[in-house]
PDB file of C-alpha atoms and ligand atoms in Angstrom:
ATOM      1  CA  UNK A   1      95.386  31.862  24.379  1.00 87.00           C
ATOM      2  CA  UNK A   2      95.747  32.623  20.653  1.00 95.00           C
ATOM      3  CA  UNK A   3      99.512  32.884  20.864  1.00 98.00           C
ATOM      4  CA  UNK A   4     100.079  31.371  17.417  1.00 98.00           C
ATOM      5  CA  UNK A   5      97.709  32.490  14.708  1.00 98.00           C
ATOM      6  CA  UNK A   6      97.683  31.272  11.123  1.00 98.00           C
ATOM      7  CA  UNK A   7      95.824  33.523   8.690  1.00 98.00           C
ATOM      8  CA  UNK A   8      94.998  32.349   5.172  1.00 98.00           C
ATOM      9  CA  UNK A   9      95.424  35.135   2.632  1.00 98.00           C
ATOM     10  CA  UNK A  10      94.449  34.966  -1.038  1.00 98.00           C
ATOM     11  CA  UNK A  11      94.226  38.739  -1.603  1.00 97.00           C
ATOM     12  CA  UNK A  12      90.406  38.805  -1.675  1.00 96.00           C
ATOM     13  CA  UNK A  13      88.454  41.323   0.427  1.00 95.00           C
ATOM     14  CA  UNK A  14      87.340  38.463   2.671  1.00 96.00           C
ATOM     15  CA  UNK A  15      90.923  37.468   3.362  1.00 97.00           C
ATOM     16  CA  UNK A  16      91.797  41.128   4.019  1.00 97.00           C
ATOM     17  CA  UNK A  17      89.095  41.154   6.696  1.00 97.00           C
ATOM     18  CA  UNK A  18      90.605  37.936   8.082  1.00 98.00           C
ATOM     19  CA  UNK A  19      94.062  39.510   8.200  1.00 97.00           C
ATOM     20  CA  UNK A  20      92.720  42.598   9.966  1.00 96.00           C
ATOM     21  CA  UNK A  21      91.073  40.362  12.538  1.00 97.00           C
ATOM     22  CA  UNK A  22      94.327  38.451  13.008  1.00 97.00           C
ATOM     23  CA  UNK A  23      96.245  41.692  13.555  1.00 96.00           C
ATOM     24  CA  UNK A  24      93.691  42.910  16.119  1.00 95.00           C
ATOM     25  CA  UNK A  25      93.909  39.627  18.043  1.00 96.00           C
ATOM     26  CA  UNK A  26      97.705  39.582  17.826  1.00 96.00           C
ATOM     27  CA  UNK A  27      97.836  43.064  19.364  1.00 93.00           C
ATOM     28  CA  UNK A  28      95.525  41.958  22.170  1.00 94.00           C
ATOM     29  CA  UNK A  29      97.194  38.592  22.841  1.00 96.00           C
ATOM     30  CA  UNK A  30     100.773  39.383  21.824  1.00 95.00           C
ATOM     31  CA  UNK A  31     100.652  36.561  19.293  1.00 96.00           C
ATOM     32  CA  UNK A  32     102.878  35.442  16.452  1.00 97.00           C
ATOM     33  CA  UNK A  33     101.022  35.568  13.134  1.00 97.00           C
ATOM     34  CA  UNK A  34     101.803  33.423  10.086  1.00 98.00           C
ATOM     35  CA  UNK A  35     100.352  34.853   6.891  1.00 98.00           C
ATOM     36  CA  UNK A  36      99.914  31.922   4.507  1.00 98.00           C
ATOM     37  CA  UNK A  37      99.477  32.286   0.787  1.00 98.00           C
ATOM     38  CA  UNK A  38      99.146  29.282  -1.481  1.00 98.00           C
ATOM     39  CA  UNK A  39      99.773  29.318  -5.213  1.00 97.00           C
ATOM     40  CA  UNK A  40      98.284  26.690  -7.509  1.00 92.00           C
ATOM     41  CA  UNK A  41     100.147  23.494  -8.025  1.00 87.00           C
ATOM     42  CA  UNK A  42     101.614  23.038 -11.453  1.00 79.00           C
ATOM     43  CA  UNK A  43     101.345  19.355 -12.256  1.00 74.00           C
ATOM     44  CA  UNK A  44     100.385  19.820 -15.872  1.00 67.00           C
ATOM     45  CA  UNK A  45     101.886  17.802 -18.646  1.00 74.00           C
ATOM     46  CA  UNK A  46     104.804  20.097 -19.299  1.00 75.00           C
ATOM     47  CA  UNK A  47     108.438  19.644 -20.039  1.00 83.00           C
ATOM     48  CA  UNK A  48     110.766  20.145 -17.107  1.00 84.00           C
ATOM     49  CA  UNK A  49     111.934  23.571 -18.229  1.00 86.00           C
ATOM     50  CA  UNK A  50     108.357  24.726 -18.877  1.00 87.00           C
ATOM     51  CA  UNK A  51     107.335  23.470 -15.459  1.00 87.00           C
ATOM     52  CA  UNK A  52     110.237  25.272 -13.828  1.00 89.00           C
ATOM     53  CA  UNK A  53     109.258  28.492 -15.556  1.00 90.00           C
ATOM     54  CA  UNK A  54     105.602  28.122 -14.559  1.00 90.00           C
ATOM     55  CA  UNK A  55     106.457  27.472 -10.906  1.00 91.00           C
ATOM     56  CA  UNK A  56     108.818  30.464 -10.877  1.00 93.00           C
ATOM     57  CA  UNK A  57     106.049  32.632 -12.326  1.00 94.00           C
ATOM     58  CA  UNK A  58     103.503  31.466  -9.766  1.00 95.00           C
ATOM     59  CA  UNK A  59     105.973  31.906  -6.924  1.00 96.00           C
ATOM     60  CA  UNK A  60     106.684  35.470  -8.056  1.00 97.00           C
ATOM     61  CA  UNK A  61     102.958  36.228  -8.196  1.00 97.00           C
ATOM     62  CA  UNK A  62     102.591  34.718  -4.725  1.00 98.00           C
ATOM     63  CA  UNK A  63     105.356  37.001  -3.432  1.00 98.00           C
ATOM     64  CA  UNK A  64     103.405  39.962  -4.843  1.00 98.00           C
ATOM     65  CA  UNK A  65     100.312  38.885  -2.913  1.00 98.00           C
ATOM     66  CA  UNK A  66     102.318  38.627   0.308  1.00 98.00           C
ATOM     67  CA  UNK A  67     103.923  42.005  -0.325  1.00 97.00           C
ATOM     68  CA  UNK A  68     100.472  43.524  -0.771  1.00 96.00           C
ATOM     69  CA  UNK A  69      99.352  41.864   2.484  1.00 96.00           C
ATOM     70  CA  UNK A  70     102.113  43.724   4.339  1.00 95.00           C
ATOM     71  CA  UNK A  71     100.204  46.973   3.877  1.00 91.00           C
ATOM     72  CA  UNK A  72      97.737  45.658   6.421  1.00 89.00           C
ATOM     73  CA  UNK A  73     100.230  45.102   9.185  1.00 86.00           C
ATOM     74  CA  UNK A  74     103.543  46.823   8.449  1.00 75.00           C
ATOM     75  CA  UNK A  75     102.757  49.784  10.667  1.00 68.00           C
ATOM     76  CA  UNK A  76     102.191  47.573  13.687  1.00 67.00           C
ATOM     77  CA  UNK A  77     105.071  46.313  15.751  1.00 84.00           C
ATOM     78  CA  UNK A  78     104.025  42.700  15.542  1.00 93.00           C
ATOM     79  CA  UNK A  79     105.786  39.402  14.980  1.00 95.00           C
ATOM     80  CA  UNK A  80     104.367  38.535  11.545  1.00 96.00           C
ATOM     81  CA  UNK A  81     105.911  35.788   9.418  1.00 97.00           C
ATOM     82  CA  UNK A  82     105.132  34.778   5.873  1.00 97.00           C
ATOM     83  CA  UNK A  83     104.647  31.358   4.327  1.00 98.00           C
ATOM     84  CA  UNK A  84     104.389  30.869   0.575  1.00 98.00           C
ATOM     85  CA  UNK A  85     103.443  27.338  -0.404  1.00 97.00           C
ATOM     86  CA  UNK A  86     102.339  25.353  -3.407  1.00 95.00           C
ATOM     87  CA  UNK A  87      98.749  24.026  -3.427  1.00 93.00           C
ATOM     88  CA  UNK A  88      96.358  22.408  -2.905  1.00 96.00           C
ATOM     89  CA  UNK A  89      95.214  25.307  -0.729  1.00 97.00           C
ATOM     90  CA  UNK A  90      93.473  23.681   2.244  1.00 98.00           C
ATOM     91  CA  UNK A  91      96.200  21.058   2.687  1.00 98.00           C
ATOM     92  CA  UNK A  92      98.895  23.751   2.643  1.00 98.00           C
ATOM     93  CA  UNK A  93      97.060  25.932   5.196  1.00 98.00           C
ATOM     94  CA  UNK A  94      96.488  22.931   7.469  1.00 98.00           C
ATOM     95  CA  UNK A  95     100.111  21.838   7.201  1.00 98.00           C
ATOM     96  CA  UNK A  96     101.337  25.277   8.321  1.00 98.00           C
ATOM     97  CA  UNK A  97      98.879  25.190  11.234  1.00 98.00           C
ATOM     98  CA  UNK A  98     100.214  21.757  12.239  1.00 98.00           C
ATOM     99  CA  UNK A  99     103.900  22.566  11.743  1.00 98.00           C
ATOM    100  CA  UNK A 100     103.655  25.816  13.682  1.00 98.00           C
ATOM    101  CA  UNK A 101     101.396  24.281  16.309  1.00 98.00           C
ATOM    102  CA  UNK A 102      98.861  27.081  15.750  1.00 98.00           C
ATOM    103  CA  UNK A 103      96.090  27.612  18.265  1.00 97.00           C
ATOM    104  CA  UNK A 104      93.892  29.546  15.835  1.00 98.00           C
ATOM    105  CA  UNK A 105      93.336  29.650  12.068  1.00 98.00           C
ATOM    106  CA  UNK A 106      91.636  32.742  10.634  1.00 98.00           C
ATOM    107  CA  UNK A 107      90.214  32.860   7.124  1.00 98.00           C
ATOM    108  CA  UNK A 108      87.460  34.450   5.051  1.00 97.00           C
ATOM    109  CA  UNK A 109      84.076  32.848   4.382  1.00 96.00           C
ATOM    110  CA  UNK A 110      84.684  33.273   0.669  1.00 95.00           C
ATOM    111  CA  UNK A 111      87.568  34.138  -1.581  1.00 95.00           C
ATOM    112  CA  UNK A 112      87.655  35.282  -5.174  1.00 93.00           C
ATOM    113  CA  UNK A 113      85.080  32.922  -6.602  1.00 90.00           C
ATOM    114  CA  UNK A 114      81.932  34.697  -7.785  1.00 74.00           C
ATOM    115  CA  UNK A 115      79.581  31.800  -7.050  1.00 75.00           C
ATOM    116  CA  UNK A 116      76.575  33.280  -5.294  1.00 73.00           C
ATOM    117  CA  UNK A 117      74.506  31.450  -2.703  1.00 74.00           C
ATOM    118  CA  UNK A 118      77.172  29.367  -1.053  1.00 79.00           C
ATOM    119  CA  UNK A 119      78.094  30.580   2.419  1.00 87.00           C
ATOM    120  CA  UNK A 120      81.522  29.006   2.458  1.00 94.00           C
ATOM    121  CA  UNK A 121      84.104  28.521  -0.251  1.00 95.00           C
ATOM    122  CA  UNK A 122      85.667  25.115  -0.779  1.00 95.00           C
ATOM    123  CA  UNK A 123      88.943  26.048   0.901  1.00 97.00           C
ATOM    124  CA  UNK A 124      87.281  27.276   4.108  1.00 97.00           C
ATOM    125  CA  UNK A 125      84.989  24.218   4.122  1.00 97.00           C
ATOM    126  CA  UNK A 126      87.929  21.843   3.886  1.00 98.00           C
ATOM    127  CA  UNK A 127      89.955  23.646   6.533  1.00 98.00           C
ATOM    128  CA  UNK A 128      86.946  23.729   8.903  1.00 98.00           C
ATOM    129  CA  UNK A 129      86.436  20.040   8.331  1.00 98.00           C
ATOM    130  CA  UNK A 130      89.990  18.914   9.023  1.00 98.00           C
ATOM    131  CA  UNK A 131      91.527  21.519  11.352  1.00 98.00           C
ATOM    132  CA  UNK A 132      92.816  20.381  14.724  1.00 97.00           C
ATOM    133  CA  UNK A 133      92.536  23.816  16.309  1.00 98.00           C
ATOM    134  CA  UNK A 134      89.778  26.459  16.432  1.00 98.00           C
ATOM    135  CA  UNK A 135      89.000  28.167  13.132  1.00 98.00           C
ATOM    136  CA  UNK A 136      87.635  31.709  12.909  1.00 98.00           C
ATOM    137  CA  UNK A 137      85.769  32.346   9.655  1.00 97.00           C
ATOM    138  CA  UNK A 138      85.452  36.076   9.024  1.00 96.00           C
ATOM    139  CA  UNK A 139      82.637  37.707   7.061  1.00 88.00           C
TER     140      UNK A 139
HETATM  141  P1  LIG B 201      86.161  28.483  -4.322  1.00 65.42           P
HETATM  142  O1  LIG B 201      87.645  28.738  -4.316  1.00 65.42           O
HETATM  143  O2  LIG B 201      85.758  27.266  -3.573  1.00 65.42           O
HETATM  144  O3  LIG B 201      85.582  28.527  -5.689  1.00 65.42           O
HETATM  145  P2  LIG B 201      85.989  31.027  -2.918  1.00 65.42           P
HETATM  146  O4  LIG B 201      87.231  31.466  -3.643  1.00 65.42           O
HETATM  147  O5  LIG B 201      84.874  32.013  -2.824  1.00 65.42           O
HETATM  148  O6  LIG B 201      85.425  29.684  -3.529  1.00 65.42           O
HETATM  149  P3  LIG B 201      87.662  29.987  -0.797  1.00 65.42           P
HETATM  150  O7  LIG B 201      88.705  29.785  -1.852  1.00 65.42           O
HETATM  151  O8  LIG B 201      87.247  28.830   0.045  1.00 65.42           O
HETATM  152  O9  LIG B 201      86.330  30.611  -1.425  1.00 65.42           O
HETATM  153  O10 LIG B 201      88.187  31.161   0.146  1.00 65.42           O
HETATM  154  C1  LIG B 201      87.863  31.254   1.516  1.00 65.42           C
HETATM  155  C2  LIG B 201      89.065  31.726   2.298  1.00 65.42           C
HETATM  156  O11 LIG B 201      90.094  30.733   2.174  1.00 65.42           O
HETATM  157  C3  LIG B 201      89.720  33.018   1.799  1.00 65.42           C
HETATM  158  O12 LIG B 201      89.094  34.194   2.320  1.00 65.42           O
HETATM  159  C4  LIG B 201      91.127  32.850   2.351  1.00 65.42           C
HETATM  160  O13 LIG B 201      91.132  33.152   3.739  1.00 65.42           O
HETATM  161  C5  LIG B 201      91.363  31.335   2.174  1.00 65.42           C
HETATM  162  N1  LIG B 201      92.043  31.032   0.900  1.00 65.42           N
HETATM  163  C6  LIG B 201      91.473  30.713  -0.285  1.00 65.42           C
HETATM  164  N2  LIG B 201      92.401  30.530  -1.242  1.00 65.42           N
HETATM  165  C7  LIG B 201      93.610  30.744  -0.649  1.00 65.42           C
HETATM  166  C8  LIG B 201      94.982  30.739  -1.097  1.00 65.42           C
HETATM  167  N3  LIG B 201      95.302  30.475  -2.353  1.00 65.42           N
HETATM  168  N4  LIG B 201      95.961  31.019  -0.208  1.00 65.42           N
HETATM  169  C9  LIG B 201      95.649  31.301   1.085  1.00 65.42           C
HETATM  170  N5  LIG B 201      94.388  31.332   1.560  1.00 65.42           N
HETATM  171  C10 LIG B 201      93.384  31.062   0.723  1.00 65.42           C
HETATM  172 MG1  LIG B 202      88.994  30.320  -3.831  1.00 65.42          MG
END
């Protein structure tokens, strides 16, 4: 059970809690963990060279987020792998879960958005709606 865990990480405190949960489960179940970070898709009306530059910038920022995530698991002797993908977010997270044949997705209830009142952000709602494996939503 829970041998292949996908955790969605955007750098928010909620996603940090999700990553900590993933690490705890991976220790208990000896699981492989995929930390997924998605950067926004750049499909603006830009020239090719501008687009290339924008994607490179976003990729570099995404690498920074993944590097920061390592602080939460580097001390553990776990099999943790990283996936950096272009958005849209929910689709990218679901595609990693499918490709890796995950048996659990872990994510935060919310991310960075400051909208009060809503229990779930749009990314967690979409993933919950379409996932083909159990989803753990961490508060
Ligand atoms: P919204 O984005 O809908 O305005 P929000 O930012 O509060 O609201 P979500 O984006 O749905 O909420 O975030 C919920 C969880 O989804 C996060 O804790 C994280 O686990 C995951 N998530 C969100 N964005 C990303 C991303 N870019 N890459 C990886 N995981 C993400
Ligand atoms: Mg968000």
